[in-house]
PDB file of C-alpha atoms in Angstrom:
ATOM      1  CA  MET X  16     -96.882  30.318 142.732  1.00 50.00           C
ATOM      2  CA  ARG X  17     -96.980  32.820 139.476  1.00 48.00           C
ATOM      3  CA  ARG X  18     -96.419  36.353 140.835  1.00 50.00           C
ATOM      4  CA  LYS X  19     -99.298  38.598 140.258  1.00 48.00           C
ATOM      5  CA  THR X  20     -98.336  41.768 138.712  1.00 46.00           C
ATOM      6  CA  THR X  21     -99.909  45.077 138.593  1.00 47.00           C
ATOM      7  CA  GLU X  22    -100.040  47.318 135.521  1.00 45.00           C
ATOM      8  CA  PRO X  23     -99.073  51.016 136.349  1.00 47.00           C
ATOM      9  CA  THR X  24    -101.819  53.114 136.313  1.00 46.00           C
ATOM     10  CA  LEU X  25    -101.873  56.962 135.168  1.00 42.00           C
ATOM     11  CA  ASP X  26    -104.447  59.337 135.988  1.00 47.00           C
ATOM     12  CA  ALA X  27    -106.209  61.110 132.869  1.00 44.00           C
ATOM     13  CA  GLU X  28    -103.802  64.519 133.602  1.00 47.00           C
ATOM     14  CA  THR X  29    -100.733  62.398 133.442  1.00 41.00           C
ATOM     15  CA  TRP X  30    -101.694  60.290 130.658  1.00 38.00           C
ATOM     16  CA  GLY X  31    -102.757  63.219 128.540  1.00 44.00           C
ATOM     17  CA  LEU X  32     -99.498  64.641 128.693  1.00 42.00           C
ATOM     18  CA  PHE X  33     -97.750  61.383 127.976  1.00 39.00           C
ATOM     19  CA  HIS X  34    -100.229  61.024 124.893  1.00 42.00           C
ATOM     20  CA  ARG X  35     -99.309  64.780 123.874  1.00 44.00           C
ATOM     21  CA  GLU X  36     -95.639  64.656 124.398  1.00 45.00           C
ATOM     22  CA  GLY X  37     -95.459  61.318 122.011  1.00 45.00           C
ATOM     23  CA  TYR X  38     -97.678  62.937 119.731  1.00 38.00           C
ATOM     24  CA  LEU X  39     -95.085  66.047 119.252  1.00 38.00           C
ATOM     25  CA  MET X  40     -92.213  63.515 119.038  1.00 40.00           C
ATOM     26  CA  HIS X  41     -94.083  62.153 116.045  1.00 41.00           C
ATOM     27  CA  ARG X  42     -95.091  65.343 114.405  1.00 39.00           C
ATOM     28  CA  SER X  43     -91.912  66.862 114.703  1.00 42.00           C
ATOM     29  CA  LYS X  44     -90.493  64.847 111.728  1.00 41.00           C
ATOM     30  CA  ARG X  45     -93.328  66.068 109.677  1.00 40.00           C
ATOM     31  CA  LEU X  46     -92.182  70.132 110.330  1.00 37.00           C
ATOM     32  CA  ARG X  47     -93.404  71.057 106.537  1.00 38.00           C
ATOM     33  CA  SER X  48     -96.760  69.827 107.120  1.00 39.00           C
ATOM     34  CA  CYS X  49     -99.657  72.552 107.693  1.00 39.00           C
ATOM     35  CA  SER X  50    -100.892  70.452 111.115  1.00 40.00           C
ATOM     36  CA  LEU X  51     -97.394  71.287 112.736  1.00 38.00           C
ATOM     37  CA  ALA X  52     -97.593  74.697 111.437  1.00 40.00           C
ATOM     38  CA  SER X  53    -101.094  75.162 112.993  1.00 41.00           C
ATOM     39  CA  LEU X  54     -99.645  73.857 116.236  1.00 35.00           C
ATOM     40  CA  LEU X  55     -96.959  76.240 116.146  1.00 37.00           C
ATOM     41  CA  VAL X  56     -99.089  79.114 115.992  1.00 37.00           C
ATOM     42  CA  VAL X  57    -101.040  78.278 118.896  1.00 35.00           C
ATOM     43  CA  CYS X  58     -98.306  77.084 121.326  1.00 40.00           C
ATOM     44  CA  LEU X  59     -95.629  79.943 120.250  1.00 38.00           C
ATOM     45  CA  VAL X  60     -98.311  82.810 120.771  1.00 38.00           C
ATOM     46  CA  GLY X  61     -96.610  85.339 122.793  1.00 38.00           C
ATOM     47  CA  MET X  62     -93.266  84.142 122.652  1.00 37.00           C
ATOM     48  CA  PRO X  63     -90.661  86.860 122.136  1.00 35.00           C
ATOM     49  CA  VAL X  64     -89.339  86.972 118.628  1.00 36.00           C
ATOM     50  CA  THR X  65     -85.570  87.790 117.229  1.00 32.00           C
ATOM     51  CA  LEU X  66     -84.636  87.938 113.530  1.00 37.00           C
ATOM     52  CA  ALA X  67     -81.497  87.853 112.397  1.00 37.00           C
ATOM     53  CA  ALA X  68     -79.236  90.851 113.565  1.00 37.00           C
ATOM     54  CA  ASP X  69     -76.310  91.891 115.571  1.00 37.00           C
ATOM     55  CA  THR X  70     -75.824  90.607 118.966  1.00 32.00           C
ATOM     56  CA  ASP X  71     -76.671  94.142 120.427  1.00 41.00           C
ATOM     57  CA  GLY X  72     -79.519  94.056 118.553  1.00 49.00           C
ATOM     58  CA  THR X  73     -78.348  96.666 115.787  1.00 60.00           C
ATOM     59  CA  GLN X  74     -77.622  96.550 112.594  1.00 66.00           C
ATOM     60  CA  SER X  75     -74.701  97.768 110.889  1.00 71.00           C
ATOM     61  CA  THR X  76     -75.206 100.768 108.198  1.00 77.00           C
ATOM     62  CA  ALA X  77     -73.398  98.323 105.714  1.00 75.00           C
ATOM     63  CA  ASP X  78     -76.123  96.022 105.697  1.00 83.00           C
ATOM     64  CA  LEU X  79     -78.947  98.419 105.009  1.00 92.00           C
ATOM     65  CA  SER X  80     -81.005  97.787 102.164  1.00 95.00           C
ATOM     66  CA  THR X  81     -83.979  99.164  99.617  1.00 96.00           C
ATOM     67  CA  ILE X  82     -87.528  97.977  98.785  1.00 96.00           C
ATOM     68  CA  LYS X  83     -88.489  99.362  95.698  1.00 96.00           C
ATOM     69  CA  GLY X  84     -91.355  98.793  93.310  1.00 96.00           C
ATOM     70  CA  LYS X  85     -94.603  99.776  91.864  1.00 96.00           C
ATOM     71  CA  LEU X  86     -98.051 100.469  92.894  1.00 97.00           C
ATOM     72  CA  MET X  87    -100.875  99.229  90.728  1.00 97.00           C
ATOM     73  CA  ALA X  88    -104.559  99.632  90.934  1.00 95.00           C
ATOM     74  CA  SER X  89    -106.541  96.741  90.274  1.00 94.00           C
ATOM     75  CA  ASP X  90    -107.061  97.549  86.211  1.00 94.00           C
ATOM     76  CA  GLY X  91    -103.333  97.745  86.017  1.00 94.00           C
ATOM     77  CA  SER X  92    -102.722 101.504  85.707  1.00 96.00           C
ATOM     78  CA  PRO X  93    -100.321 103.309  88.198  1.00 97.00           C
ATOM     79  CA  LEU X  94    -101.326 103.972  91.432  1.00 97.00           C
ATOM     80  CA  VAL X  95     -99.972 107.622  92.154  1.00 97.00           C
ATOM     81  CA  GLY X  96     -99.437 109.581  95.084  1.00 97.00           C
ATOM     82  CA  ALA X  97    -100.344 106.703  97.651  1.00 98.00           C
ATOM     83  CA  THR X  98     -98.297 106.319 100.708  1.00 97.00           C
ATOM     84  CA  VAL X  99     -96.623 102.878 101.291  1.00 97.00           C
ATOM     85  CA  LYS X 100     -96.225 101.738 104.847  1.00 97.00           C
ATOM     86  CA  LEU X 101     -93.437  99.298 105.813  1.00 96.00           C
ATOM     87  CA  PHE X 102     -93.513  98.146 108.977  1.00 95.00           C
ATOM     88  CA  HIS X 103     -90.193  95.927 110.078  1.00 94.00           C
ATOM     89  CA  LEU X 104     -91.119  93.079 112.222  1.00 91.00           C
ATOM     90  CA  SER X 105     -87.949  92.967 114.495  1.00 90.00           C
ATOM     91  CA  THR X 106     -87.544  96.479 115.188  1.00 92.00           C
ATOM     92  CA  GLU X 107     -91.197  97.529 114.928  1.00 91.00           C
ATOM     93  CA  GLN X 108     -90.322 100.555 112.614  1.00 94.00           C
ATOM     94  CA  THR X 109     -92.273 102.096 110.247  1.00 96.00           C
ATOM     95  CA  PHE X 110     -90.873 103.422 107.088  1.00 97.00           C
ATOM     96  CA  GLU X 111     -93.008 105.293 104.486  1.00 97.00           C
ATOM     97  CA  ALA X 112     -92.562 106.008 100.802  1.00 97.00           C
ATOM     98  CA  THR X 113     -94.697 107.810  98.118  1.00 98.00           C
ATOM     99  CA  SER X 114     -95.624 106.657  94.534  1.00 98.00           C
ATOM    100  CA  ARG X 115     -94.504 108.746  91.642  1.00 96.00           C
ATOM    101  CA  GLY X 116     -96.424 109.455  88.421  1.00 95.00           C
ATOM    102  CA  ASN X 117     -95.695 105.875  86.663  1.00 96.00           C
ATOM    103  CA  GLY X 118     -96.608 104.218  90.312  1.00 97.00           C
ATOM    104  CA  SER X 119     -92.936 103.658  91.040  1.00 97.00           C
ATOM    105  CA  PHE X 120     -91.932 104.211  94.829  1.00 98.00           C
ATOM    106  CA  GLU X 121     -88.500 103.394  96.514  1.00 98.00           C
ATOM    107  CA  ALA X 122     -87.373 103.279 100.306  1.00 97.00           C
ATOM    108  CA  ALA X 123     -83.783 103.078 101.091  1.00 96.00           C
ATOM    109  CA  GLY X 124     -81.602 102.883 104.196  1.00 96.00           C
ATOM    110  CA  LEU X 125     -83.958 100.307 105.554  1.00 96.00           C
ATOM    111  CA  PRO X 126     -82.949  96.983 107.890  1.00 96.00           C
ATOM    112  CA  TYR X 127     -82.987  93.752 106.571  1.00 93.00           C
ATOM    113  CA  GLY X 128     -85.704  91.246 107.996  1.00 91.00           C
ATOM    114  CA  TYR X 129     -89.507  90.761 107.337  1.00 90.00           C
ATOM    115  CA  PHE X 130     -91.635  93.695 106.514  1.00 93.00           C
ATOM    116  CA  ASP X 131     -95.552  93.897 106.535  1.00 92.00           C
ATOM    117  CA  ILE X 132     -96.579  96.107 103.934  1.00 94.00           C
ATOM    118  CA  ALA X 133     -99.572  98.532 103.806  1.00 95.00           C
ATOM    119  CA  ILE X 134    -100.876 101.227 101.155  1.00 96.00           C
ATOM    120  CA  GLU X 135    -102.943 104.614 101.917  1.00 96.00           C
ATOM    121  CA  SER X 136    -104.655 106.007  98.911  1.00 94.00           C
ATOM    122  CA  GLY X 137    -106.630 109.034 100.041  1.00 92.00           C
ATOM    123  CA  SER X 138    -109.638 107.308 102.154  1.00 91.00           C
ATOM    124  CA  GLU X 139    -108.736 103.868 101.357  1.00 93.00           C
ATOM    125  CA  PHE X 140    -106.262 101.707 103.084  1.00 94.00           C
ATOM    126  CA  PHE X 141    -104.887  98.330 101.918  1.00 94.00           C
ATOM    127  CA  VAL X 142    -103.123  95.561 103.595  1.00 93.00           C
ATOM    128  CA  THR X 143    -101.058  92.903 101.710  1.00 90.00           C
ATOM    129  CA  ASN X 144    -101.406  89.314 101.404  1.00 86.00           C
ATOM    130  CA  SER X 145     -97.855  88.758 102.464  1.00 84.00           C
ATOM    131  CA  VAL X 146     -94.770  89.998 104.229  1.00 87.00           C
ATOM    132  CA  VAL X 147     -91.544  90.210 102.460  1.00 90.00           C
ATOM    133  CA  ASN X 148     -87.739  89.350 103.575  1.00 90.00           C
ATOM    134  CA  LEU X 149     -85.391  91.774 102.678  1.00 91.00           C
ATOM    135  CA  PRO X 150     -81.707  90.387 102.227  1.00 92.00           C
ATOM    136  CA  PRO X 151     -78.827  92.606 103.990  1.00 92.00           C
ATOM    137  CA  SER X 152     -77.076  95.187 101.548  1.00 91.00           C
ATOM    138  CA  ASP X 153     -79.746  94.289  98.848  1.00 93.00           C
ATOM    139  CA  THR X 154     -82.346  95.776  96.621  1.00 94.00           C
ATOM    140  CA  LEU X 155     -85.890  93.994  96.696  1.00 93.00           C
ATOM    141  CA  ASN X 156     -88.260  94.515  94.097  1.00 93.00           C
ATOM    142  CA  VAL X 157     -91.717  94.336  94.951  1.00 93.00           C
ATOM    143  CA  ASP X 158     -94.868  95.249  92.755  1.00 94.00           C
ATOM    144  CA  LEU X 159     -98.074  95.529  94.506  1.00 95.00           C
ATOM    145  CA  LYS X 160    -101.199  95.428  92.528  1.00 95.00           C
ATOM    146  CA  LEU X 161    -104.449  96.369  94.295  1.00 95.00           C
ATOM    147  CA  ALA X 162    -107.271  93.298  94.189  1.00 92.00           C
ATOM    148  CA  SER X 163    -110.589  93.754  92.181  1.00 89.00           C
ATOM    149  CA  PRO X 164    -113.303  95.927  93.888  1.00 84.00           C
ATOM    150  CA  GLY X 165    -115.412  93.664  95.888  1.00 78.00           C
ATOM    151  CA  THR X 166    -112.800  91.355  97.216  1.00 82.00           C
ATOM    152  CA  LEU X 167    -113.051  90.947 100.768  1.00 80.00           C
ATOM    153  CA  ALA X 168    -110.657  92.946 102.886  1.00 78.00           C
ATOM    154  CA  PRO X 169    -108.159  90.649 105.126  1.00 76.00           C
ATOM    155  CA  ASP X 170    -109.547  90.872 108.543  1.00 77.00           C
ATOM    156  CA  ARG X 171    -106.407  92.120 110.444  1.00 80.00           C
ATOM    157  CA  SER X 172    -104.954  95.139 111.340  1.00 83.00           C
ATOM    158  CA  PHE X 173    -101.690  96.796 110.321  1.00 89.00           C
ATOM    159  CA  PRO X 174     -99.122  97.905 113.126  1.00 89.00           C
ATOM    160  CA  GLY X 175     -99.592 101.877 113.928  1.00 88.00           C
ATOM    161  CA  VAL X 176    -102.785 102.565 112.126  1.00 90.00           C
ATOM    162  CA  ASP X 177    -106.179 102.787 113.722  1.00 87.00           C
ATOM    163  CA  LYS X 178    -108.284 102.209 110.523  1.00 87.00           C
ATOM    164  CA  ALA X 179    -109.709  98.845 109.369  1.00 87.00           C
ATOM    165  CA  ALA X 180    -108.593  97.723 105.927  1.00 91.00           C
ATOM    166  CA  THR X 181    -110.915  98.350 102.954  1.00 90.00           C
ATOM    167  CA  GLY X 182    -108.883  96.216 100.471  1.00 91.00           C
ATOM    168  CA  THR X 183    -105.949  93.908  99.805  1.00 92.00           C
ATOM    169  CA  ALA X 184    -102.770  94.514  97.821  1.00 93.00           C
ATOM    170  CA  ILE X 185    -101.395  91.629  96.191  1.00 91.00           C
ATOM    171  CA  VAL X 186     -97.912  91.385  96.297  1.00 90.00           C
ATOM    172  CA  SER X 187     -95.650  89.889  93.695  1.00 84.00           C
ATOM    173  CA  GLY X 188     -91.425  90.061  92.547  1.00 66.00           C
ATOM    174  CA  ASN X 189     -88.690  88.417  94.210  1.00 57.00           C
ATOM    175  CA  VAL X 190     -90.139  87.848  97.795  1.00 61.00           C
ATOM    176  CA  THR X 191     -88.842  84.950 100.082  1.00 51.00           C
ATOM    177  CA  ALA X 192     -91.703  84.906 102.893  1.00 49.00           C
ATOM    178  CA  THR X 193     -93.390  81.462 102.592  1.00 46.00           C
ATOM    179  CA  ASN X 194     -96.663  79.925 104.302  1.00 45.00           C
ATOM    180  CA  PHE X 195     -98.343  82.741 105.439  1.00 51.00           C
ATOM    181  CA  TRP X 196    -101.142  83.100 108.258  1.00 49.00           C
ATOM    182  CA  THR X 197    -103.313  85.706 109.278  1.00 49.00           C
ATOM    183  CA  SER X 198    -105.268  86.609 112.441  1.00 46.00           C
ATOM    184  CA  PRO X 199    -107.556  89.198 113.060  1.00 45.00           C
ATOM    185  CA  LYS X 200    -104.918  91.169 115.359  1.00 47.00           C
ATOM    186  CA  GLY X 201    -102.174  90.853 113.215  1.00 53.00           C
ATOM    187  CA  ILE X 202     -99.751  88.297 111.066  1.00 54.00           C
ATOM    188  CA  ALA X 203     -97.964  85.221 111.517  1.00 54.00           C
ATOM    189  CA  VAL X 204     -95.541  84.134 109.286  1.00 54.00           C
ATOM    190  CA  LEU X 205     -93.816  80.422 109.128  1.00 48.00           C
ATOM    191  CA  ALA X 206     -90.830  80.786 107.272  1.00 46.00           C
ATOM    192  CA  GLY X 207     -87.424  79.334 106.032  1.00 45.00           C
ATOM    193  CA  GLY X 208     -88.311  76.125 104.169  1.00 41.00           C
ATOM    194  CA  GLY X 209     -88.208  73.840 107.051  1.00 38.00           C
ATOM    195  CA  GLY X 210     -90.555  76.143 109.091  1.00 35.00           C
ATOM    196  CA  ALA X 211     -88.170  77.071 111.854  1.00 32.00           C
ATOM    197  CA  LEU X 212     -89.210  80.520 112.298  1.00 40.00           C
ATOM    198  CA  LEU X 213     -92.250  82.008 113.952  1.00 42.00           C
ATOM    199  CA  LEU X 214     -93.292  85.768 113.727  1.00 46.00           C
ATOM    200  CA  LEU X 215     -95.767  87.480 115.728  1.00 45.00           C
ATOM    201  CA  VAL X 216     -96.804  91.357 114.617  1.00 44.00           C
ATOM    202  CA  SER X 217     -99.591  93.549 115.609  1.00 40.00           C
ATOM    203  CA  GLY X 218    -101.455  92.072 118.791  1.00 37.00           C
ATOM    204  CA  GLY X 219     -99.013  88.833 118.907  1.00 35.00           C
ATOM    205  CA  SER X 220    -100.817  87.788 122.069  1.00 29.00           C
ATOM    206  CA  SER X 221    -104.035  86.954 120.474  1.00 29.00           C
ATOM    207  CA  SER X 222    -104.542  83.264 119.024  1.00 30.00           C
ATOM    208  CA  ALA X 223    -103.596  83.165 115.326  1.00 30.00           C
ATOM    209  CA  SER X 224    -105.739  81.130 113.090  1.00 31.00           C
ATOM    210  CA  ALA X 225    -103.766  78.512 110.762  1.00 32.00           C
ATOM    211  CA  SER X 226    -105.866  79.437 107.646  1.00 31.00           C
ATOM    212  CA  THR X 227    -103.903  80.416 104.334  1.00 33.00           C
ATOM    213  CA  PRO X 228    -105.152  83.915 103.330  1.00 33.00           C
TER     214      PRO X 228
END
């Protein structure tokens, strides 16, 4: 007599979990795809962020670095007397520098790591389209040019500034951050070629949309 076998059954919740785990294992082979980047942004929102630093959370003075460059108006002319705000993602410190007569600025004694940048000029406030990655004991050259008038300002805030952005500043120069996403409350960055690091800034408890700026 042939024994009748009964196939195991899974309720909807268990099947959904099984299917999701299988999907994640399959997608883990494609870390560089935008689909997985989007999944990481959703799954890791609210998780604590740790950047490269000493084990006690501090950095040696020997590792301090400099960001310098030029500020330019949309027509390429120097932007004089503007304030450059540099927000360090790891320590949540804000550093400032003022542009000189030729539009140049320099901020020294900075911790290494990722910086979000904004420009305040009179009543106008510009946030950048990318973050920059400052190496230890190094100087990073970053030029910032205001986008053309009428360009839609990014729908995001800047840490510590209680005003909406009125425009965008385009980052150029030797920057190494990659795959930049924005959200209304802040920014999220998927960085480091293989997409191993997710940074959440300025209202990181809010969901970030996986859309490039």
